[in-house]
PDB file of C-alpha atoms in Angstrom:
ATOM      1  CA  MET A 192     135.245  77.555  52.452  1.00  0.00           C
ATOM      2  CA  GLN A 193     134.953  74.437  55.370  1.00  0.00           C
ATOM      3  CA  PRO A 194     136.297  70.774  54.069  1.00  0.00           C
ATOM      4  CA  VAL A 195     133.161  68.343  53.044  1.00  0.00           C
ATOM      5  CA  ARG A 196     132.714  66.343  56.095  1.00  0.00           C
ATOM      6  CA  ARG A 197     129.688  64.938  56.336  1.00  0.00           C
ATOM      7  CA  VAL A 198     127.991  63.679  52.882  1.00  0.00           C
ATOM      8  CA  MET A 199     124.891  62.088  51.958  1.00  0.00           C
ATOM      9  CA  VAL A 200     124.781  60.059  48.567  1.00  0.00           C
ATOM     10  CA  VAL A 201     121.297  59.114  47.362  1.00  0.00           C
ATOM     11  CA  GLY A 202     120.236  57.952  44.266  1.00  0.00           C
ATOM     12  CA  GLY A 203     117.927  55.003  42.097  1.00  0.00           C
ATOM     13  CA  PRO A 204     119.061  51.696  42.872  1.00  0.00           C
ATOM     14  CA  GLY A 205     121.844  51.142  39.960  1.00  0.00           C
ATOM     15  CA  SER A 206     122.754  54.379  39.873  1.00  0.00           C
ATOM     16  CA  GLY A 207     125.942  54.254  41.514  1.00  0.00           C
ATOM     17  CA  LYS A 208     125.870  55.343  44.989  1.00  0.00           C
ATOM     18  CA  SER A 209     128.488  52.927  46.998  1.00  0.00           C
ATOM     19  CA  TRP A 210     130.916  53.207  44.382  1.00  0.00           C
ATOM     20  CA  LEU A 211     130.837  57.111  44.595  1.00  0.00           C
ATOM     21  CA  ALA A 212     130.887  56.662  47.815  1.00  0.00           C
ATOM     22  CA  GLY A 213     134.041  54.489  47.555  1.00  0.00           C
ATOM     23  CA  ARG A 214     135.961  56.922  45.850  1.00  0.00           C
ATOM     24  CA  LEU A 215     134.896  60.255  47.701  1.00  0.00           C
ATOM     25  CA  ALA A 216     136.363  58.580  50.603  1.00  0.00           C
ATOM     26  CA  ALA A 217     139.796  57.342  48.447  1.00  0.00           C
ATOM     27  CA  ILE A 218     140.431  61.265  47.986  1.00  0.00           C
ATOM     28  CA  SER A 219     139.047  62.308  51.429  1.00  0.00           C
ATOM     29  CA  GLY A 220     139.556  59.735  53.944  1.00  0.00           C
ATOM     30  CA  LEU A 221     136.225  60.069  55.207  1.00  0.00           C
ATOM     31  CA  PRO A 222     134.302  56.534  56.660  1.00  0.00           C
ATOM     32  CA  VAL A 223     131.790  55.200  54.202  1.00  0.00           C
ATOM     33  CA  TYR A 224     128.701  53.870  55.770  1.00  0.00           C
ATOM     34  CA  HIS A 225     125.903  51.730  53.493  1.00  0.00           C
ATOM     35  CA  MET A 226     122.402  51.895  53.841  1.00  0.00           C
ATOM     36  CA  ASP A 227     122.131  48.105  52.511  1.00  0.00           C
ATOM     37  CA  GLN A 228     124.469  46.930  55.686  1.00  0.00           C
ATOM     38  CA  ILE A 229     121.537  48.283  57.775  1.00  0.00           C
ATOM     39  CA  HIS A 230     118.279  47.667  55.756  1.00  0.00           C
ATOM     40  CA  TRP A 231     118.923  44.197  55.659  1.00  0.00           C
ATOM     41  CA  GLN A 232     120.943  41.382  57.612  1.00  0.00           C
ATOM     42  CA  PRO A 233     122.591  37.553  56.602  1.00  0.00           C
ATOM     43  CA  GLY A 234     119.704  36.133  54.694  1.00  0.00           C
ATOM     44  CA  TRP A 235     118.639  38.880  52.954  1.00  0.00           C
ATOM     45  CA  VAL A 236     116.108  39.263  56.276  1.00  0.00           C
ATOM     46  CA  GLU A 237     115.079  43.213  56.597  1.00  0.00           C
ATOM     47  CA  ARG A 238     114.997  44.735  59.813  1.00  0.00           C
ATOM     48  CA  GLU A 239     112.224  46.768  61.164  1.00  0.00           C
ATOM     49  CA  PRO A 240     111.389  50.571  60.383  1.00  0.00           C
ATOM     50  CA  LEU A 241     112.576  51.106  64.044  1.00  0.00           C
ATOM     51  CA  GLU A 242     115.446  49.664  64.172  1.00  0.00           C
ATOM     52  CA  LYS A 243     116.726  50.845  60.933  1.00  0.00           C
ATOM     53  CA  ASP A 244     115.794  54.442  61.708  1.00  0.00           C
ATOM     54  CA  LEU A 245     117.814  54.411  65.101  1.00  0.00           C
ATOM     55  CA  LEU A 246     121.079  53.274  63.463  1.00  0.00           C
ATOM     56  CA  THR A 247     120.657  55.664  60.703  1.00  0.00           C
ATOM     57  CA  ARG A 248     120.649  57.859  63.490  1.00  0.00           C
ATOM     58  CA  MET A 249     123.533  56.593  64.915  1.00  0.00           C
ATOM     59  CA  ILE A 250     125.676  57.608  62.109  1.00  0.00           C
ATOM     60  CA  HIS A 251     124.226  60.821  61.239  1.00  0.00           C
ATOM     61  CA  ALA A 252     124.845  61.600  65.046  1.00  0.00           C
ATOM     62  CA  ARG A 253     128.922  60.963  64.390  1.00  0.00           C
ATOM     63  CA  PRO A 254     130.938  64.315  62.967  1.00  0.00           C
ATOM     64  CA  GLU A 255     132.018  62.602  59.390  1.00  0.00           C
ATOM     65  CA  TRP A 256     130.812  60.533  57.554  1.00  0.00           C
ATOM     66  CA  ILE A 257     129.931  59.144  53.984  1.00  0.00           C
ATOM     67  CA  PHE A 258     126.665  58.090  54.042  1.00  0.00           C
ATOM     68  CA  GLU A 259     125.084  56.416  50.744  1.00  0.00           C
ATOM     69  CA  GLY A 260     121.883  54.820  50.022  1.00  0.00           C
ATOM     70  CA  GLY A 261     117.751  55.287  51.136  1.00  0.00           C
ATOM     71  CA  HIS A 262     115.777  55.248  53.679  1.00  0.00           C
ATOM     72  CA  SER A 263     114.040  58.093  53.085  1.00  0.00           C
ATOM     73  CA  ARG A 264     112.220  57.997  56.489  1.00  0.00           C
ATOM     74  CA  THR A 265     115.785  59.846  57.699  1.00  0.00           C
ATOM     75  CA  TYR A 266     116.073  61.442  55.252  1.00  0.00           C
ATOM     76  CA  ARG A 267     115.240  65.089  56.706  1.00  0.00           C
ATOM     77  CA  ASP A 268     117.666  63.981  59.331  1.00  0.00           C
ATOM     78  CA  ARG A 269     120.238  63.351  57.635  1.00  0.00           C
ATOM     79  CA  ALA A 270     120.571  66.229  55.818  1.00  0.00           C
ATOM     80  CA  ASN A 271     119.921  68.282  58.224  1.00  0.00           C
ATOM     81  CA  ARG A 272     123.452  66.862  59.729  1.00  0.00           C
ATOM     82  CA  ALA A 273     125.530  66.953  55.711  1.00  0.00           C
ATOM     83  CA  ASP A 274     127.553  69.069  54.471  1.00  0.00           C
ATOM     84  CA  LEU A 275     126.764  68.101  50.850  1.00  0.00           C
ATOM     85  CA  LEU A 276     124.167  65.704  49.318  1.00  0.00           C
ATOM     86  CA  VAL A 277     124.657  64.568  46.248  1.00  0.00           C
ATOM     87  CA  TRP A 278     121.556  63.129  44.042  1.00  0.00           C
ATOM     88  CA  LEU A 279     122.742  60.645  41.489  1.00  0.00           C
ATOM     89  CA  ASP A 280     119.765  60.818  39.193  1.00  0.00           C
ATOM     90  CA  LEU A 281     120.316  58.189  36.210  1.00  0.00           C
ATOM     91  CA  PRO A 282     117.558  56.911  33.978  1.00  0.00           C
ATOM     92  CA  ALA A 283     115.805  53.825  34.877  1.00  0.00           C
ATOM     93  CA  GLY A 284     116.719  51.609  31.981  1.00  0.00           C
ATOM     94  CA  LEU A 285     120.743  52.320  32.858  1.00  0.00           C
ATOM     95  CA  ARG A 286     120.281  51.812  36.385  1.00  0.00           C
ATOM     96  CA  LEU A 287     118.633  48.384  35.944  1.00  0.00           C
ATOM     97  CA  ARG A 288     121.075  47.025  33.006  1.00  0.00           C
ATOM     98  CA  ARG A 289     123.873  48.082  35.732  1.00  0.00           C
ATOM     99  CA  ILE A 290     121.332  45.894  39.053  1.00  0.00           C
ATOM    100  CA  LEU A 291     121.916  43.564  36.312  1.00  0.00           C
ATOM    101  CA  TRP A 292     125.441  43.472  35.576  1.00  0.00           C
ATOM    102  CA  ARG A 293     126.086  43.297  39.135  1.00  0.00           C
ATOM    103  CA  THR A 294     124.111  40.773  40.145  1.00  0.00           C
ATOM    104  CA  LEU A 295     126.099  38.863  37.216  1.00  0.00           C
ATOM    105  CA  ARG A 296     129.323  39.837  38.436  1.00  0.00           C
ATOM    106  CA  HIS A 297     129.013  39.093  42.327  1.00  0.00           C
ATOM    107  CA  HIS A 298     126.613  35.872  41.423  1.00  0.00           C
ATOM    108  CA  GLY A 299     127.095  33.591  44.658  1.00  0.00           C
ATOM    109  CA  ARG A 300     128.680  36.136  46.904  1.00  0.00           C
ATOM    110  CA  SER A 301     127.332  39.163  49.007  1.00  0.00           C
ATOM    111  CA  ARG A 302     128.144  42.329  47.288  1.00  0.00           C
ATOM    112  CA  PRO A 303     131.056  44.931  49.492  1.00  0.00           C
ATOM    113  CA  ASP A 304     128.469  47.025  50.476  1.00  0.00           C
ATOM    114  CA  LEU A 305     126.039  44.387  51.507  1.00  0.00           C
ATOM    115  CA  PRO A 306     126.045  42.418  55.050  1.00  0.00           C
ATOM    116  CA  GLU A 307     127.971  38.756  54.587  1.00  0.00           C
ATOM    117  CA  GLY A 308     125.110  36.269  54.331  1.00  0.00           C
ATOM    118  CA  CYS A 309     123.188  38.210  51.216  1.00  0.00           C
ATOM    119  CA  PRO A 310     124.531  37.131  48.512  1.00  0.00           C
ATOM    120  CA  GLU A 311     122.968  37.572  44.816  1.00  0.00           C
ATOM    121  CA  VAL A 312     121.556  35.056  42.984  1.00  0.00           C
ATOM    122  CA  LEU A 313     119.956  35.488  38.994  1.00  0.00           C
ATOM    123  CA  GLY A 314     116.746  34.613  39.765  1.00  0.00           C
ATOM    124  CA  ARG A 315     113.176  35.404  41.090  1.00  0.00           C
ATOM    125  CA  GLN A 316     114.626  37.280  43.288  1.00  0.00           C
ATOM    126  CA  THR A 317     116.349  39.244  40.872  1.00  0.00           C
ATOM    127  CA  VAL A 318     113.381  39.340  38.969  1.00  0.00           C
ATOM    128  CA  ASP A 319     111.313  40.828  41.652  1.00  0.00           C
ATOM    129  CA  PHE A 320     113.910  43.805  42.555  1.00  0.00           C
ATOM    130  CA  LEU A 321     114.038  44.544  39.154  1.00  0.00           C
ATOM    131  CA  ARG A 322     110.312  44.947  39.267  1.00  0.00           C
ATOM    132  CA  PHE A 323     110.043  47.264  42.033  1.00  0.00           C
ATOM    133  CA  VAL A 324     112.908  49.655  41.028  1.00  0.00           C
ATOM    134  CA  TRP A 325     110.817  50.214  37.802  1.00  0.00           C
ATOM    135  CA  ARG A 326     107.403  50.778  39.576  1.00  0.00           C
ATOM    136  CA  THR A 327     109.056  53.123  42.319  1.00  0.00           C
ATOM    137  CA  ARG A 328     111.501  54.892  39.546  1.00  0.00           C
ATOM    138  CA  GLU A 329     109.369  57.971  40.187  1.00  0.00           C
ATOM    139  CA  THR A 330     108.283  58.124  43.988  1.00  0.00           C
ATOM    140  CA  SER A 331     111.913  57.445  44.759  1.00  0.00           C
ATOM    141  CA  ARG A 332     112.546  61.024  42.990  1.00  0.00           C
ATOM    142  CA  GLN A 333     109.866  62.543  44.400  1.00  0.00           C
ATOM    143  CA  ALA A 334     111.429  61.859  47.900  1.00  0.00           C
ATOM    144  CA  VAL A 335     114.845  63.074  47.202  1.00  0.00           C
ATOM    145  CA  ARG A 336     113.470  66.065  45.126  1.00  0.00           C
ATOM    146  CA  ARG A 337     111.793  66.962  48.951  1.00  0.00           C
ATOM    147  CA  ILE A 338     114.743  67.503  50.372  1.00  0.00           C
ATOM    148  CA  VAL A 339     116.802  69.207  47.517  1.00  0.00           C
ATOM    149  CA  ASP A 340     113.639  71.528  46.617  1.00  0.00           C
ATOM    150  CA  ALA A 341     113.827  73.038  50.627  1.00  0.00           C
ATOM    151  CA  PRO A 342     117.269  71.690  51.436  1.00  0.00           C
ATOM    152  CA  PRO A 343     118.856  72.893  54.333  1.00  0.00           C
ATOM    153  CA  PRO A 344     120.401  76.219  54.117  1.00  0.00           C
ATOM    154  CA  HIS A 345     123.693  75.461  54.920  1.00  0.00           C
ATOM    155  CA  LEU A 346     123.428  72.164  52.515  1.00  0.00           C
ATOM    156  CA  HIS A 347     125.532  72.016  49.471  1.00  0.00           C
ATOM    157  CA  LEU A 348     122.959  70.311  46.894  1.00  0.00           C
ATOM    158  CA  VAL A 349     125.071  68.552  43.488  1.00  0.00           C
ATOM    159  CA  HIS A 350     122.555  66.710  40.636  1.00  0.00           C
ATOM    160  CA  LEU A 351     124.097  64.798  38.487  1.00  0.00           C
ATOM    161  CA  ARG A 352     122.417  63.188  35.779  1.00  0.00           C
ATOM    162  CA  SER A 353     124.991  60.728  33.944  1.00  0.00           C
ATOM    163  CA  PRO A 354     128.041  59.260  33.837  1.00  0.00           C
ATOM    164  CA  ALA A 355     129.887  61.755  32.686  1.00  0.00           C
ATOM    165  CA  GLU A 356     128.314  64.549  35.334  1.00  0.00           C
ATOM    166  CA  ILE A 357     129.749  62.390  37.682  1.00  0.00           C
ATOM    167  CA  ASN A 358     133.188  62.029  36.265  1.00  0.00           C
ATOM    168  CA  HIS A 359     133.376  65.615  36.164  1.00  0.00           C
ATOM    169  CA  PHE A 360     132.175  66.001  39.734  1.00  0.00           C
ATOM    170  CA  LEU A 361     134.581  63.793  40.992  1.00  0.00           C
ATOM    171  CA  GLY A 362     137.299  65.224  38.741  1.00  0.00           C
ATOM    172  CA  GLY A 363     137.256  68.473  41.073  1.00  0.00           C
ATOM    173  CA  CYS A 364     137.029  67.031  44.384  1.00  0.00           C
ATOM    174  CA  ARG A 365     140.041  66.901  46.159  1.00  0.00           C
ATOM    175  CA  PRO A 366     141.371  65.531  49.804  1.00  0.00           C
ATOM    176  CA  TRP A 367     141.271  68.680  52.624  1.00  0.00           C
ATOM    177  CA  GLN A 368     145.274  69.041  53.337  1.00  0.00           C
ATOM    178  CA  GLY A 369     144.118  70.037  56.887  1.00  0.00           C
ATOM    179  CA  GLY A 370     143.137  66.422  57.708  1.00  0.00           C
ATOM    180  CA  THR A 371     140.193  63.981  56.563  1.00  0.00           C
ATOM    181  CA  GLY A 372     137.030  66.185  54.157  1.00  0.00           C
ATOM    182  CA  LEU A 373     136.568  66.751  50.953  1.00  0.00           C
ATOM    183  CA  LEU A 374     137.093  69.760  49.160  1.00  0.00           C
ATOM    184  CA  MET A 375     134.998  70.794  46.085  1.00  0.00           C
ATOM    185  CA  ALA A 376     136.365  72.497  42.646  1.00  0.00           C
ATOM    186  CA  GLY A 377     135.452  76.168  43.937  1.00  0.00           C
ATOM    187  CA  GLN A 378     136.346  75.519  47.394  1.00  0.00           C
ATOM    188  CA  ASP A 379     139.921  76.940  49.215  1.00  0.00           C
ATOM    189  CA  GLU A 380     141.344  75.570  51.357  1.00  0.00           C
ATOM    190  CA  ALA A 381     140.012  76.713  54.961  1.00  0.00           C
TER     191      ALA A 381
END
């Protein structure tokens, strides 16, 4: 089997996409790209949708990547290029607690997966974001479900629903000895 060289990590806010992408990068040597760095500009200024489309497609075109995050308008393009789609489908309550925790942990600073100039602040913005996460918990799942229900034939799918499943998945990942890339449990060296 060929090593995985393009990994699409999706899931709702607070599901651990950035964390998982970092762990997979440490194992595989693949570069990580964060959708939040494309979505936001300094000062929490949102990019225009067409500019986000262009920037995501530029990453999709690269030979190797771990691309974590949303922008469902480009999910199909990303899935067509990816070798592996990892869907972190954790309960909304857990995700909301994680969002609050990361906001407190990074208060006054930008998280590593955000551009500089986007500091976490506990306030109205956080409350609005938590409401958004709750309100869109099912619609965001549906966007991923459309890919999972009709994936490109080459795409490996991993659907993880709990922290224990995530840890089990990571435990089965190892580096490809032929260079950058990832092998999963059950894969033999190519």
